[in-house]
Amino acid sequence: MNESNAEHATQDPTEITLEECWDSAAIAGLVRRNTFRGHMPAFLMLGKRETTMLRNHLAKAFGEDEIAKLTELHYAGLKVVETRLDSLVKVAGEKMSPDLERAARRQPSIQALADACRWRFDAGLA
């Protein structure tokens, strides 16, 4: 492995570092920097430390009991994925375009598709 690859392999993958508490502005900036040409990240990858910070931040607004009940966590429209790393803040994935999401919701039912596929034979013998 050459020096540049070795250096890259040992770099911390964290895109930003949160000091002592959750920083909404820093997260918003991270999302903005990673949003380009209509492509928006879908996941907020957090280490154990940052997940705790986020839960504490949300608990101040909604109460600890409500946060404890959550089985899935979302923040700023991103699904939060807790990693096994002690510390990590990174965005990943890509959200589907809004046009594609709307088209998927308008998809016809299976019965409508079956009805549309039926052949109609008219021999004109009347």
Tab-separated table of C-alpha atoms in Angstrom:
chain	number	residue	atom	x	y	z
A	1	MET	CA	0.000	0.000	0.000
A	2	ASN	CA	1.481	3.380	-0.912
A	3	GLU	CA	1.708	6.284	1.544
A	4	SER	CA	-1.384	8.148	0.342
A	5	ASN	CA	-3.538	5.005	0.594
A	6	ALA	CA	-2.164	4.211	4.049
A	7	GLU	CA	-2.894	7.754	5.195
A	8	HIS	CA	-6.429	7.613	3.781
A	9	ALA	CA	-7.115	4.239	5.414
A	10	THR	CA	-6.267	5.559	8.877
A	11	GLN	CA	-8.196	8.831	8.621
A	12	ASP	CA	-11.194	9.313	10.858
A	13	PRO	CA	-14.329	9.019	8.706
A	14	THR	CA	-16.169	11.621	10.813
A	15	GLU	CA	-17.292	14.572	8.717
A	16	ILE	CA	-17.811	16.915	11.674
A	17	THR	CA	-16.983	16.761	15.362
A	18	LEU	CA	-19.510	17.640	18.064
A	19	GLU	CA	-17.823	18.948	21.184
A	20	GLU	CA	-19.977	18.616	24.320
A	21	CYS	CA	-23.570	18.848	23.156
A	22	TRP	CA	-25.737	18.406	20.085
A	23	ASP	CA	-25.189	21.140	17.475
A	24	SER	CA	-28.215	21.454	15.171
A	25	ALA	CA	-26.532	24.142	13.057
A	26	ALA	CA	-23.491	21.923	12.436
A	27	ILE	CA	-25.729	19.020	11.380
A	28	ALA	CA	-27.735	21.301	9.065
A	29	GLY	CA	-24.477	22.516	7.516
A	30	LEU	CA	-23.306	18.936	7.016
A	31	VAL	CA	-26.557	18.038	5.254
A	32	ARG	CA	-26.346	21.174	3.074
A	33	ARG	CA	-22.752	20.396	2.074
A	34	ASN	CA	-23.777	16.885	1.075
A	35	THR	CA	-26.880	17.937	-0.861
A	36	PHE	CA	-26.165	18.645	-4.495
A	37	ARG	CA	-28.106	18.592	-7.761
A	38	GLY	CA	-31.247	17.336	-6.073
A	39	HIS	CA	-29.478	14.452	-4.320
A	40	MET	CA	-30.095	14.501	-0.586
A	41	PRO	CA	-28.613	12.121	1.986
A	42	ALA	CA	-31.007	9.630	3.579
A	43	PHE	CA	-29.086	8.566	6.694
A	44	LEU	CA	-27.342	10.280	9.582
A	45	MET	CA	-24.671	7.886	10.828
A	46	LEU	CA	-23.769	8.488	14.477
A	47	GLY	CA	-21.354	6.987	16.933
A	48	LYS	CA	-22.430	6.012	20.452
A	49	ARG	CA	-21.362	9.381	21.887
A	50	GLU	CA	-23.323	11.407	19.308
A	51	THR	CA	-26.401	9.192	19.587
A	52	THR	CA	-26.463	9.908	23.319
A	53	MET	CA	-26.097	13.639	22.587
A	54	LEU	CA	-29.018	13.529	20.138
A	55	ARG	CA	-31.247	11.600	22.540
A	56	ASN	CA	-30.454	14.119	25.309
A	57	HIS	CA	-31.178	17.006	22.931
A	58	LEU	CA	-34.540	15.512	21.924
A	59	ALA	CA	-35.388	14.637	25.535
A	60	LYS	CA	-35.174	18.334	26.452
A	61	ALA	CA	-37.886	19.079	23.890
A	62	PHE	CA	-40.122	16.013	24.163
A	63	GLY	CA	-39.286	14.452	27.531
A	64	GLU	CA	-37.111	11.479	28.401
A	65	ASP	CA	-40.068	9.090	28.596
A	66	GLU	CA	-41.099	9.806	25.004
A	67	ILE	CA	-37.572	9.395	23.670
A	68	ALA	CA	-37.090	6.129	25.579
A	69	LYS	CA	-40.119	4.671	23.731
A	70	LEU	CA	-38.678	5.325	20.281
A	71	THR	CA	-37.568	2.275	18.345
A	72	GLU	CA	-36.462	4.272	15.314
A	73	LEU	CA	-34.899	7.713	15.387
A	74	HIS	CA	-35.137	10.386	12.686
A	75	TYR	CA	-33.548	13.816	12.703
A	76	ALA	CA	-33.924	16.603	10.127
A	77	GLY	CA	-35.574	14.183	7.719
A	78	LEU	CA	-32.744	11.650	7.969
A	79	LYS	CA	-32.980	8.185	9.482
A	80	VAL	CA	-30.474	7.962	12.323
A	81	VAL	CA	-28.223	4.906	12.259
A	82	GLU	CA	-26.227	4.244	15.420
A	83	THR	CA	-22.889	2.630	14.634
A	84	ARG	CA	-20.631	0.629	16.939
A	85	LEU	CA	-17.984	3.354	16.776
A	86	ASP	CA	-17.450	5.486	19.850
A	87	SER	CA	-17.626	8.703	17.812
A	88	LEU	CA	-18.906	9.367	14.288
A	89	VAL	CA	-20.992	11.990	12.491
A	90	LYS	CA	-21.543	11.293	8.806
A	91	VAL	CA	-24.352	11.381	6.267
A	92	ALA	CA	-24.872	8.571	3.772
A	93	GLY	CA	-27.243	7.137	1.217
A	94	GLU	CA	-29.539	9.065	-1.062
A	95	LYS	CA	-33.199	9.923	-0.761
A	96	MET	CA	-35.447	9.090	-3.635
A	97	SER	CA	-36.430	12.134	-5.674
A	98	PRO	CA	-39.816	13.633	-4.698
A	99	ASP	CA	-41.145	13.036	-8.233
A	100	LEU	CA	-40.246	9.361	-8.025
A	101	GLU	CA	-41.854	9.075	-4.570
A	102	ARG	CA	-45.097	10.643	-5.843
A	103	ALA	CA	-45.122	8.317	-8.861
A	104	ALA	CA	-44.653	5.292	-6.604
A	105	ARG	CA	-47.628	6.378	-4.466
A	106	ARG	CA	-49.790	6.775	-7.611
A	107	GLN	CA	-48.962	3.287	-8.820
A	108	PRO	CA	-52.174	1.506	-9.881
A	109	SER	CA	-53.478	-1.421	-7.894
A	110	ILE	CA	-52.861	-4.982	-9.041
A	111	GLN	CA	-56.563	-5.326	-9.927
A	112	ALA	CA	-56.445	-2.161	-12.065
A	113	LEU	CA	-53.412	-3.528	-13.897
A	114	ALA	CA	-55.141	-6.884	-14.429
A	115	ASP	CA	-58.260	-5.153	-15.785
A	116	ALA	CA	-56.172	-3.049	-18.166
A	117	CYS	CA	-54.428	-6.144	-19.510
A	118	ARG	CA	-57.581	-8.034	-20.501
A	119	TRP	CA	-57.910	-8.505	-24.204
A	120	ARG	CA	-61.055	-7.470	-25.928
A	121	PHE	CA	-61.799	-9.218	-29.181
A	122	ASP	CA	-64.315	-7.644	-31.503
A	123	ALA	CA	-64.634	-9.493	-34.803
A	124	GLY	CA	-67.114	-6.973	-36.142
A	125	LEU	CA	-69.624	-9.724	-36.989
A	126	ALA	CA	-72.656	-7.867	-35.805
